[in-house]
XYZ file of C-alpha atoms in Angstrom:
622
model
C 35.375 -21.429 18.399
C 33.077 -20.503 21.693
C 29.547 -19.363 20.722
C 28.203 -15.965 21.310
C 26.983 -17.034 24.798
C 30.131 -18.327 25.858
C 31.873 -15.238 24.872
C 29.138 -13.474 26.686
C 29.321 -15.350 29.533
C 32.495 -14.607 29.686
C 32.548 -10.572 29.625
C 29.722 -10.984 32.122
C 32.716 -12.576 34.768
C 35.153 -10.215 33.478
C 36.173 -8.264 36.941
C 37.003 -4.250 35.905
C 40.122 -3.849 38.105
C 38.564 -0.515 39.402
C 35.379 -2.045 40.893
C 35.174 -3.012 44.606
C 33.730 -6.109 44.747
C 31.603 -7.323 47.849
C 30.554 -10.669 48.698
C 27.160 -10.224 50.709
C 23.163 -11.081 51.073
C 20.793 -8.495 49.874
C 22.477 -6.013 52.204
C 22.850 -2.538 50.898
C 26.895 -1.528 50.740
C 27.480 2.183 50.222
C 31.254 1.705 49.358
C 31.759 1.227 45.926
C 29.967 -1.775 43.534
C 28.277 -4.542 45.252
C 28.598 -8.234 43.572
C 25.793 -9.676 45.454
C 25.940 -14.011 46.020
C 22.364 -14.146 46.466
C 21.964 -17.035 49.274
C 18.212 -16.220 49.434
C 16.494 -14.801 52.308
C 15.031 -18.866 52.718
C 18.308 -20.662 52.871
C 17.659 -22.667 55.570
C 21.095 -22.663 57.065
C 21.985 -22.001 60.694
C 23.334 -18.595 61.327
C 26.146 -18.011 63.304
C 25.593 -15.866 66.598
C 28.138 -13.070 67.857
C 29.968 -15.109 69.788
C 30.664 -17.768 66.944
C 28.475 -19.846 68.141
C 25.375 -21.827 66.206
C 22.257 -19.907 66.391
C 19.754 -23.069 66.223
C 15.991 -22.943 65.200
C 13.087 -22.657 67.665
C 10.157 -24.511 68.475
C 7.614 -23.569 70.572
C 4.298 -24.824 72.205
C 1.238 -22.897 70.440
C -2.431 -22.870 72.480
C -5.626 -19.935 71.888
C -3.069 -17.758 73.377
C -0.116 -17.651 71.708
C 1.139 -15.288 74.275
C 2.043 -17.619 76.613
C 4.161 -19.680 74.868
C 7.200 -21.600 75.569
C 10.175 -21.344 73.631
C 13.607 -23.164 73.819
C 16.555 -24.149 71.416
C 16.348 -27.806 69.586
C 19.258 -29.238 67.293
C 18.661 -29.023 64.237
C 20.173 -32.358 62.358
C 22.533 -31.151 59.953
C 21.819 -34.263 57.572
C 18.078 -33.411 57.649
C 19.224 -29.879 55.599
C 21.759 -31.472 53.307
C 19.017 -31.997 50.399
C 17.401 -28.540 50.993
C 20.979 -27.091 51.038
C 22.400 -28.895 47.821
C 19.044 -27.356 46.228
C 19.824 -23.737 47.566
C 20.133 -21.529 44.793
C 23.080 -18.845 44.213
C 22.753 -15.463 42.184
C 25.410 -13.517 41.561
C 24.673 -9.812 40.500
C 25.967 -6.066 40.615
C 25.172 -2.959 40.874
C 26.299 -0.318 39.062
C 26.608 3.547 39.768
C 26.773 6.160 36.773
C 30.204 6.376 37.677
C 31.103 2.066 37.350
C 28.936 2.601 34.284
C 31.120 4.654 32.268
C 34.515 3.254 33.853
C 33.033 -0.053 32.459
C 32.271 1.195 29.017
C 36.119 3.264 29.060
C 37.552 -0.360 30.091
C 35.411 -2.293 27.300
C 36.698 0.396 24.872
C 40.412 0.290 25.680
C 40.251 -3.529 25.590
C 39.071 -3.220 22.022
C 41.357 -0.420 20.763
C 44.445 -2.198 22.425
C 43.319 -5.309 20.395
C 42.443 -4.597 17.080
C 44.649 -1.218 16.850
C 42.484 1.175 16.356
C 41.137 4.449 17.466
C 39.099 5.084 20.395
C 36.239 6.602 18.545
C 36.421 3.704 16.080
C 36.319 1.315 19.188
C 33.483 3.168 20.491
C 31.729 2.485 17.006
C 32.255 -1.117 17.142
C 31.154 -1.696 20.403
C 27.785 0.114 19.886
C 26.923 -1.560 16.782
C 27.356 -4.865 18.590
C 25.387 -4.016 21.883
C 28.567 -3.587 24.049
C 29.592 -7.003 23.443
C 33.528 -7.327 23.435
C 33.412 -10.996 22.780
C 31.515 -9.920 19.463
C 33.544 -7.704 18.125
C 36.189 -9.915 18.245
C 34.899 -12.703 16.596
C 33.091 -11.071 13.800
C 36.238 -8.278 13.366
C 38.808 -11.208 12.918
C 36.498 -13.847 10.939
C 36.047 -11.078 8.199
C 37.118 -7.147 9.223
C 35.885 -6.374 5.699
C 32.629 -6.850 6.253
C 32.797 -5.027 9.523
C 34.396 -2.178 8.293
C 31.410 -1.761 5.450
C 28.379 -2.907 8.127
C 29.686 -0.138 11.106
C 30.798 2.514 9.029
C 34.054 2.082 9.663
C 36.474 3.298 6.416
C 40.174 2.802 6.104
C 40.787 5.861 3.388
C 38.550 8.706 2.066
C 35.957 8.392 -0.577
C 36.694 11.702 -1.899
C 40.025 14.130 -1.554
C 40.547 17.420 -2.199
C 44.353 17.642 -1.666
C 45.036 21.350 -3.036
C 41.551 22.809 -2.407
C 41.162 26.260 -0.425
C 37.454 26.447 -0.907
C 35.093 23.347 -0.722
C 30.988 23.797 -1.775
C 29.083 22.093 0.546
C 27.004 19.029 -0.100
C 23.824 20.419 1.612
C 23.341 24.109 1.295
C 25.629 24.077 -1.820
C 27.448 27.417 -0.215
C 31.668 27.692 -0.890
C 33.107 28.078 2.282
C 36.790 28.394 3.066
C 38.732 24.587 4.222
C 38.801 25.655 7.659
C 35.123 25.797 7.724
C 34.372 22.537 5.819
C 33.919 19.411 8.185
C 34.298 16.067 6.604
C 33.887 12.127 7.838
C 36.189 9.555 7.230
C 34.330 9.344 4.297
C 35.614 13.101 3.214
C 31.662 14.130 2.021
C 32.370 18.176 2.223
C 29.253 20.037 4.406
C 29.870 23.432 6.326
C 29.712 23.718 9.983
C 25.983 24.902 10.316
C 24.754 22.323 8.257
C 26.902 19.712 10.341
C 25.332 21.304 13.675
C 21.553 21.323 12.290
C 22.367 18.062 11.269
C 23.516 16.362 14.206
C 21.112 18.401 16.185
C 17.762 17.010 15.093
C 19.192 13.340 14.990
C 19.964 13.735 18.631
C 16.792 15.256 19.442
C 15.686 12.699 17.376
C 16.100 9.983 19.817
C 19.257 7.346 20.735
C 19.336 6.646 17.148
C 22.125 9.393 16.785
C 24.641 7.042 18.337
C 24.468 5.335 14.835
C 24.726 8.755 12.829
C 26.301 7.765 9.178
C 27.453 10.764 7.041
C 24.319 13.263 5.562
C 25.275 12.136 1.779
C 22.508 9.804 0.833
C 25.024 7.497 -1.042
C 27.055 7.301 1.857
C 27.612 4.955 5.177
C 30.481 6.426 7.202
C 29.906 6.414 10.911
C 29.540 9.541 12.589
C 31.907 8.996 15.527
C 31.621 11.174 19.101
C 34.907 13.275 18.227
C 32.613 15.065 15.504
C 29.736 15.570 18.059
C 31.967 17.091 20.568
C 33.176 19.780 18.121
C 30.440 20.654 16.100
C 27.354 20.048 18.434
C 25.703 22.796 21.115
C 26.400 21.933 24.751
C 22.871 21.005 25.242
C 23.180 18.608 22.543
C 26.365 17.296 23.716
C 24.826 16.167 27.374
C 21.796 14.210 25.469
C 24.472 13.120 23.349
C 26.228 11.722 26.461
C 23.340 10.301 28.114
C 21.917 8.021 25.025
C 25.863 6.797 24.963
C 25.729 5.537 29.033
C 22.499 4.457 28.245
C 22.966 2.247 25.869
C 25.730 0.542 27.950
C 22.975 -0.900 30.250
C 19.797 -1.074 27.457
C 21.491 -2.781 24.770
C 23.547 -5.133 27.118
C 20.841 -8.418 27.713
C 22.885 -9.121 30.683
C 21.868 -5.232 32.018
C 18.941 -3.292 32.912
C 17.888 -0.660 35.138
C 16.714 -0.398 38.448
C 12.955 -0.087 37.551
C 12.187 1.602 40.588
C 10.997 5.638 39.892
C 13.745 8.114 40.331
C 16.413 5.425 40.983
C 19.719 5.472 38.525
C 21.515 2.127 39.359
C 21.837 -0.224 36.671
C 22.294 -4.104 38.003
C 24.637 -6.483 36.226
C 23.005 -10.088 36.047
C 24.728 -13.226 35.052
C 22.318 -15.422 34.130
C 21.651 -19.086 36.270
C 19.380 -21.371 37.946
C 17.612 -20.187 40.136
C 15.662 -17.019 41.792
C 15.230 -13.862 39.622
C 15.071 -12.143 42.784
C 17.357 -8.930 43.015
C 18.179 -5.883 45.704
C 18.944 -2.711 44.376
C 21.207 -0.663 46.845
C 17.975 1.763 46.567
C 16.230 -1.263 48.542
C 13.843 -1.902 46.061
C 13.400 -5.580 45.176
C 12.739 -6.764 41.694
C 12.492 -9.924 39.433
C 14.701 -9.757 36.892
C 13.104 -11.708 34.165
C 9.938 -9.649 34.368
C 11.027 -6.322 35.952
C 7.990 -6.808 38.237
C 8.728 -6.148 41.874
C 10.176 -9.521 43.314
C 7.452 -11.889 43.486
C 9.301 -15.242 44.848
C 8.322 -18.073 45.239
C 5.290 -17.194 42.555
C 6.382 -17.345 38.762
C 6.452 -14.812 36.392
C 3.493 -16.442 34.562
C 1.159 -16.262 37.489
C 2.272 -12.955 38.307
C 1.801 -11.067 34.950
C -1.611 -12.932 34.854
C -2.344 -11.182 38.348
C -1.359 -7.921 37.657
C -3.301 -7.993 34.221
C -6.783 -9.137 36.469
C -6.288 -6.639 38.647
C -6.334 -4.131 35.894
C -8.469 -5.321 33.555
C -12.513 -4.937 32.689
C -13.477 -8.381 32.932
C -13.572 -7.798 37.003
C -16.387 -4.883 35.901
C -18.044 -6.865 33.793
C -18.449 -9.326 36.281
C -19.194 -7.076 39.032
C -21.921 -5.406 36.885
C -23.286 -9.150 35.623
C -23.414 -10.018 39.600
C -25.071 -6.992 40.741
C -27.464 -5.642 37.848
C -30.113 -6.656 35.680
C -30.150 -4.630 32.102
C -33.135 -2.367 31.283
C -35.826 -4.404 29.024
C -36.223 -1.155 26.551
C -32.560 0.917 26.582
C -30.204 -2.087 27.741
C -28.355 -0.490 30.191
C -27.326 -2.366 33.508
C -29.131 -0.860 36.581
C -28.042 -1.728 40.024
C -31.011 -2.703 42.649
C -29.863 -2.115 46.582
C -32.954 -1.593 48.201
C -36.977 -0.721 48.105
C -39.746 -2.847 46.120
C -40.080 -4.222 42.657
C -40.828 -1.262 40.339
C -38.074 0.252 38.598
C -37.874 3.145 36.786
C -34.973 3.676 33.898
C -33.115 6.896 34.111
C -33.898 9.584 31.700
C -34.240 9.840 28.964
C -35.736 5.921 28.504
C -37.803 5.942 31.977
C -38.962 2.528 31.136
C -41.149 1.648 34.026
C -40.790 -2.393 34.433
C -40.893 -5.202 37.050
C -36.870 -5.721 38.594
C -38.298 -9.826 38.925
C -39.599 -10.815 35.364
C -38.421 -7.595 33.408
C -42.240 -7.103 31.956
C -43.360 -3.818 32.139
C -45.220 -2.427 35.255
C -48.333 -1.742 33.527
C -49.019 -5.246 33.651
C -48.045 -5.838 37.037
C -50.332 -4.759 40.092
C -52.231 -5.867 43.198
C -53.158 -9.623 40.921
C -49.212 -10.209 40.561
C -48.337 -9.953 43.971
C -47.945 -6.047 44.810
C -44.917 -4.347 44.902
C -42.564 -6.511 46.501
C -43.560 -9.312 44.876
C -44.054 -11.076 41.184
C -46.504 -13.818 40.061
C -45.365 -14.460 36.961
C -41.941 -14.510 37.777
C -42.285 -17.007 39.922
C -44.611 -18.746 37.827
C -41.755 -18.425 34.999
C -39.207 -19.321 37.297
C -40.838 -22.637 38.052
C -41.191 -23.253 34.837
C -37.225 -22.978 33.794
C -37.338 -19.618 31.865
C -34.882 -17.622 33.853
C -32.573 -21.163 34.859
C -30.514 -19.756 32.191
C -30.052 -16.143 33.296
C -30.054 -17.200 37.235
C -26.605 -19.551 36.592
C -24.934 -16.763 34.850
C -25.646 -14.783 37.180
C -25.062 -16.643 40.286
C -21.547 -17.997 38.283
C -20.510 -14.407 37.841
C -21.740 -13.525 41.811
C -19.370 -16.198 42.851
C -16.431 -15.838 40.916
C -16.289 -12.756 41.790
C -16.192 -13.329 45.165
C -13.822 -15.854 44.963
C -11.130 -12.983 43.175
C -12.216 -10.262 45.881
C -11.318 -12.925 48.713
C -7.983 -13.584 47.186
C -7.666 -9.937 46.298
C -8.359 -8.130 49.447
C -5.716 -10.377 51.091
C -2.921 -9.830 48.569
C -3.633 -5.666 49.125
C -3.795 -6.105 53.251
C -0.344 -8.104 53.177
C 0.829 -5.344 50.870
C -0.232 -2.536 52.945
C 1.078 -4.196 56.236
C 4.417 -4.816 54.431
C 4.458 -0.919 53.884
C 3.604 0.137 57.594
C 6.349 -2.538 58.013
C 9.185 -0.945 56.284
C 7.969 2.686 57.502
C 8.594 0.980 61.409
C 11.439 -0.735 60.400
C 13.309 2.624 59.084
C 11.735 4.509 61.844
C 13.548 1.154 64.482
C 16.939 1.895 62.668
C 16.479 6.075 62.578
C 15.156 6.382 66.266
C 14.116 3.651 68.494
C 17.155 1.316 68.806
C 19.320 4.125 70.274
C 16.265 5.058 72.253
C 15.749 1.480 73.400
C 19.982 0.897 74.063
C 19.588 4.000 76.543
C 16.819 2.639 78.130
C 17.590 -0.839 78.220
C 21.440 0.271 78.716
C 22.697 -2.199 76.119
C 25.081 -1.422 72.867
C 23.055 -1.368 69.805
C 25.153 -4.206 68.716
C 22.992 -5.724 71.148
C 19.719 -5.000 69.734
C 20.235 -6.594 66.284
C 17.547 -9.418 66.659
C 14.642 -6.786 66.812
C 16.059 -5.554 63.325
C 16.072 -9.508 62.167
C 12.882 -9.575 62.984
C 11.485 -6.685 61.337
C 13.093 -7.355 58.331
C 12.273 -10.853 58.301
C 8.639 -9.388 59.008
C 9.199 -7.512 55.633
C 9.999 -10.150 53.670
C 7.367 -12.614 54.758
C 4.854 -10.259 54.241
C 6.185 -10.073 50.580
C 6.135 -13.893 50.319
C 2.651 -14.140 51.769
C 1.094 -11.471 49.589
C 2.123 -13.193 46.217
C 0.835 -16.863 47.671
C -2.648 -15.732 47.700
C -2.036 -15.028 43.603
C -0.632 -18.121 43.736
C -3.895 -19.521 45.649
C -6.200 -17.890 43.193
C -4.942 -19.753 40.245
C -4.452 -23.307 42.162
C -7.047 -25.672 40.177
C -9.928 -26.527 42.551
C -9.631 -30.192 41.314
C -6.536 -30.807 42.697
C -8.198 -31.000 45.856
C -4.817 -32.353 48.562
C -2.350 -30.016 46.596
C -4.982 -27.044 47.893
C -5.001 -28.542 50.827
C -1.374 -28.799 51.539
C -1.336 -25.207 50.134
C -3.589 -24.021 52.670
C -1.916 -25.602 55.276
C 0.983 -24.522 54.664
C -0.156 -21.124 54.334
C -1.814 -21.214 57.448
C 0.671 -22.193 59.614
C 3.194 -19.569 57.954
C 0.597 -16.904 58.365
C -0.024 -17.754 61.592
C 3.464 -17.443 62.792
C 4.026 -14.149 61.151
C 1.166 -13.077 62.879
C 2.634 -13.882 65.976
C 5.736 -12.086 65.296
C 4.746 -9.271 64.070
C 2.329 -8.705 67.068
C 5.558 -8.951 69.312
C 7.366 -6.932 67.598
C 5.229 -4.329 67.257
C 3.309 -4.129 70.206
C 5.075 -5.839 73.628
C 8.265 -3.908 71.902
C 6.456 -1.097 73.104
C 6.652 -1.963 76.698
C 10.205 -1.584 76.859
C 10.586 1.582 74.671
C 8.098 3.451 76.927
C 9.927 1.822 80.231
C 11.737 4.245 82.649
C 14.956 2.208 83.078
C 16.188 -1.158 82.386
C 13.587 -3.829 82.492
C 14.454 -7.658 84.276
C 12.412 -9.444 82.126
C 14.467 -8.131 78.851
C 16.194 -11.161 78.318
C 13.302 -13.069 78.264
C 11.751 -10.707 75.101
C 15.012 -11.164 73.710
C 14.471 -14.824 73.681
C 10.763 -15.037 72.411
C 11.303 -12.251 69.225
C 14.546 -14.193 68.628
C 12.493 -17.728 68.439
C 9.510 -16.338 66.430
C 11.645 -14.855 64.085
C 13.483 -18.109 63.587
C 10.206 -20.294 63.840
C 8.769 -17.931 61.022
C 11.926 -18.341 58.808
C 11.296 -22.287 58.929
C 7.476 -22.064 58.145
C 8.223 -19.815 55.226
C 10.770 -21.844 54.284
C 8.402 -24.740 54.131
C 6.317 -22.476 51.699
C 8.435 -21.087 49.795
C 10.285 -24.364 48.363
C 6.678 -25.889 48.234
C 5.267 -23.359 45.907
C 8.654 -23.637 44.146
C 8.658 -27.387 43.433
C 5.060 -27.163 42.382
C 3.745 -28.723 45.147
C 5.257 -31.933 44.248
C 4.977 -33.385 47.764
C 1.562 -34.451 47.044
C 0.144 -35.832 43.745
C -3.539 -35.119 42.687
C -4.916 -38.946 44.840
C -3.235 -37.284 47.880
C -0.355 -39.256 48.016
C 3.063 -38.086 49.055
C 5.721 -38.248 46.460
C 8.590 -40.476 47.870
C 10.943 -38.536 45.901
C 11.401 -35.671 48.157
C 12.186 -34.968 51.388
C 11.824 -31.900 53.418
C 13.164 -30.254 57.135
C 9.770 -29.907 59.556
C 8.358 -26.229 60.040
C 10.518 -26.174 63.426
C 13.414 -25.860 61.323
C 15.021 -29.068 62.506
C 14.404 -32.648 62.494
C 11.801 -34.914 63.309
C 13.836 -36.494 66.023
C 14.534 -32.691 67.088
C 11.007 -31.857 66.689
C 9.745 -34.807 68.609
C 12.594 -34.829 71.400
C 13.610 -31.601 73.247
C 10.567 -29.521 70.736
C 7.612 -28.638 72.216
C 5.371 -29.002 69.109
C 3.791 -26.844 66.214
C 0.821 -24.779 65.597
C -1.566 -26.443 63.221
C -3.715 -24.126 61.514
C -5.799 -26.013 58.942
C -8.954 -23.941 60.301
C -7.356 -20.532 61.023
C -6.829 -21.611 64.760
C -4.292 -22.967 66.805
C -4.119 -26.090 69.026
C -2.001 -27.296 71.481
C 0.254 -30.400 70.278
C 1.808 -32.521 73.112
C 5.059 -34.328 72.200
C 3.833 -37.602 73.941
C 0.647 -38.012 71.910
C 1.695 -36.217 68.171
C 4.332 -36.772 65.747
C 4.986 -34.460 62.792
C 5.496 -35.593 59.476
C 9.024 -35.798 58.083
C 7.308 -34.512 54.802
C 4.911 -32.241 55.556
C 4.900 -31.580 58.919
C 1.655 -32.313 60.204
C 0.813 -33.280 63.776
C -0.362 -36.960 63.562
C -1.516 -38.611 66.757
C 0.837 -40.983 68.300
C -1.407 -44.022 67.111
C -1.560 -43.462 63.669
C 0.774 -44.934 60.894
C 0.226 -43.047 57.932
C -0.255 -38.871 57.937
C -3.239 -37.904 57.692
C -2.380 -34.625 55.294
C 0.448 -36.617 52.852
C -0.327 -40.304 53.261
C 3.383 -40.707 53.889
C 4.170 -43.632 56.363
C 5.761 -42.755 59.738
């Protein structure tokens, strides 16, 4: 017999015949319910151009100015890709309208009833109890339907009859009421129509739990099923009623959940692999599945949670406030010194008048300690050792906290440009590209590699943000994986730089242009390249962070097990052949590589001079 999470597996490939289902990467599809084969947006393949032919990666020469670069096509060497390819991970997931919500849960139900032979309320019962799961029900109704029965409610006669009866007392107000006005579960428990309605009323209001309502005798389990609700319950109790039922179709299903973006009422169907979390609402929002955070690849969920909770918590204003202030010798309280001389005076009510250097009170300090902007004793003391202790916390708090604020400030700038990002790319789709096709006299069909580039812009900026969490919790011991990080980092930052400066600024030339512009073409061309030559270096990244930084080991060495494309995107015979180099940012700058005199690492891609052997950033050997 399969285990529960085969069985599960299985419902989660089960294909509900009224579904259209749409093969397709992250894009949004209005038409029906999109199963979505997540290729990544870092998949490293070549992409196929209009005319069918192979789109191949860019390189391009870097100097101070990267405005003047060069850019050209190189062949990319198909073998070079085959490991990074047979790695590529693939996601499968759907989304799911109100509408393919309850069709689902109608189809799930008539799958059951058609089954097991019973009715659709008792169906409905079943399935609820066990969390929508059709594969359960099956196995535990046929291994023992006893048992089942007794656990759900679920009872094949009456536990009481009244056969002849043309008056019944009810069980809760203890009133005789004529049969027509007695209501009874499968159980037969006799209770009058207001006392069903009050009833059912506060266990809806109660919460979801009323989708498990068992008859109001004490003594008694017999499920409450949704035919009961519908006749006996207000309108307004009905719709909750409705809602906790569709509901708990998506919240009791692990496979499941909602869109956790506000306001949005997709639910996204997940079956569970290898692989990235990452999914894309039809909404647009992007989210991790495992943690519900917003998607945060190549970074774990881990290092992420860890983030977030630093970013919220006090321990930031406890440093801040160890850093910054010095605690009042009398009342305790911190008190922050940003200018003027030594004498300090506490705030009412303490006004504690003392010395901000040794803390001893100013009515032993004057012109024989040094004045006001200066402190004898403290120096004296300092000499001495007495403050060594209260200096290193101090100066440890003072620098860890700068250390979080560098990596903080960063992660909020690439999250604010990421914004403006999306605002220009909606206001590129909404406005300028039919502006720009009039200008430019070009079809819009034409235009599509200025909204590659924008929403490869996006995305980077989403990668780039989460490796500076990533950064912040990289042990400063493991002193060539941080520097393979950084590089890394800095040549994909540097590239997205690039392109986003030419796609938001010389884009600008042509927009505002009073007719079609010769030197089109030739824009075309660069945005096209830096788009692709960003994709590579974030590629780079990306499956770097992923594999840990395995490349390199803590003594620097390169691990031989691995083998990655260069951050040109192709090969280092492509690279070094028709290429003309890569931008090497180790110090936030850029340099100018010449093919004659460099080769780049097969492994990590740094620019070695001709004459050397071994790589100066892995160790690897040429």
């Amino acid at each position: 017999m399969e285990s529960e999470d085969d069985f599960d597996m299985h419902d989660a490939r089960d294909t509900h015949p009224n579904e259209t289902t749409t093969t397709t990467t992250n894009n949004d599809n209005e038409d029906g319910v999109v199963s979505v084969e997540d290729d990544d947006f870092y998949s490293g393949d070549e992409d196929d151009d209009e005319d069918g032919e192979t789109t191949n990666a860019f390189a391009f020469d870097s100097d101070d100015d990267a405005d003047v670069a060069d850019y050209e096509f190189i062949d990319n060497d198909s073998d070079d890709s085959d490991d990074f390819v047979s790695h590529r991970y693939q996601q499968s997931f759907t989304i799911l309208s109100e509408a393919d919500i309850r069709q689902r849960q109608e189809d799930d139900i008539m799958r059951i009833l058609t089954v097991l032979s019973i009715s659709k309320v008792a169906a409905s019962i079943l399935l609820r109890y066990y969390n929508w799961s059709v594969s359960k029900v099956h196995d535990e109704w046929f291994a023992d339907e006893e048992k089942v029965r007794r656990a759900v409610g679920l009872l094949e006669k009456p536990v009481i009859e009244y056969p002849n009866a043309r008056e019944l007392t009810c069980g809760i107000c203890f009133e005789t009421y004529p049969c027509d006005r007695i209501h009874t579960a499968a159980c037969g428990h006799p209770f009058c129509s207001s006392c069903w309605a009050g009833y059912i009323s506060t266990a809806i209001n109660d919460g979801p739990g009323c989708l498990m309502l068992r008859c109001p005798d004490p003594s008694c389990g017999a499920a409450v099923g949704q035919d009961m609700i519908n006749v006996l319950a207000s309108d307004e109790d009905k719709e909750k009623y409705s809602r906790y039922f569709i509901r708990s179709y998506i919240e009791d299903n692990r496979k499941t959940k909602w869109c956790p973006a506000p306001g949005c009422d997709y639910a996204v169907d997940f079956i569970v692999g290898s692989g990235s979390y990452d999914v894309t609402c039809r909404c647009s929002y992007s989210f991790c599945w495992n943690c519900t955070e917003e998607a945060h690849r190549p970074v774990d969920c881990g290092t992420v949670a860890k983030w977030i909770l630093k970013n919220s918590a006090e321990s930031e204003n406890m440093n801040w406030i160890l850093a910054n202030s010095k605690p009042c010798p009398k009342c305790k309280r911190p008190i922050e010194k940003n200018q003027g001389c030594m004498h300090i005076t506490c705030t009412p009510p303490c006004k504690f008048e003392f010395c901000w250097l040794c803390l001893g009170a100013w009515s032993d300090h004057g012109e024989r300690t040094g004045g006001f902007y200066a402190c004898n004793r403290y120096e004296t003391a300092k000499q001495e050792g007495v403050y060594d202790e209260a200096e290193k916390r101090r100066e440890m708090a003072k620098n860890s906290l700068e250390r979080y604020t560098h990596y903080y400030e960063r992660w909020a700038t690439n999250q604010s440009s990421r914004q403006k990002a999306l605002a220009d790319l909606q206001q590129m789709q909404t406005v300028h590209l039919e502006k720009l096709s009039d200008i430019q006299c070009q079809p819009e069909s034409q235009l599509k590699f200025i909204t590659e580039a924008w929403l490869q812009i996006v995305e980077c900026r989403r990668v780039l943000k989460w490796t500076y969490a990533y950064g912040y919790y990289l042990s400063e011991h493991e002193h060539a994986k941080r520097q393979f990080f950084e590089y890394l980092q800095g040549e994909a930052e540097s590239g997205l730089e690039r392109l986003h400066q030419c796609a938001e600024k010389e884009l600008q030339v042509y927009l505002n242009a009073e007719g079609p512009s010769k030197d089109f073409n030739e824009f075309r061309t660069k945005l096209a390249g830096l788009t692709s030559v960003t994709r590579n270096y974030f590629e780079n990244l990306v499956r770097a962070l992923e594999n840990g930084l395995s490349d390199v080991d803590s003594h620097g060495a390169c691990s031989r097990t691995t083998s990655s494309k260069s951050l040109g995107g192709g090969s280092s015979k492509g690279r070094g052949g028709r290429g003309k180099g890569t931008t090497s940012k180790s110090s936030s700058s850029s340099r100018n590589i010449d093919d004659s005199s460099h080769w780049s690492c097969e492994h990590c891609t740094f620019a070695n001079v001709k004459s050397a052997t071994i790589c100066q950033m892995c160790h690897q050997r040429r």
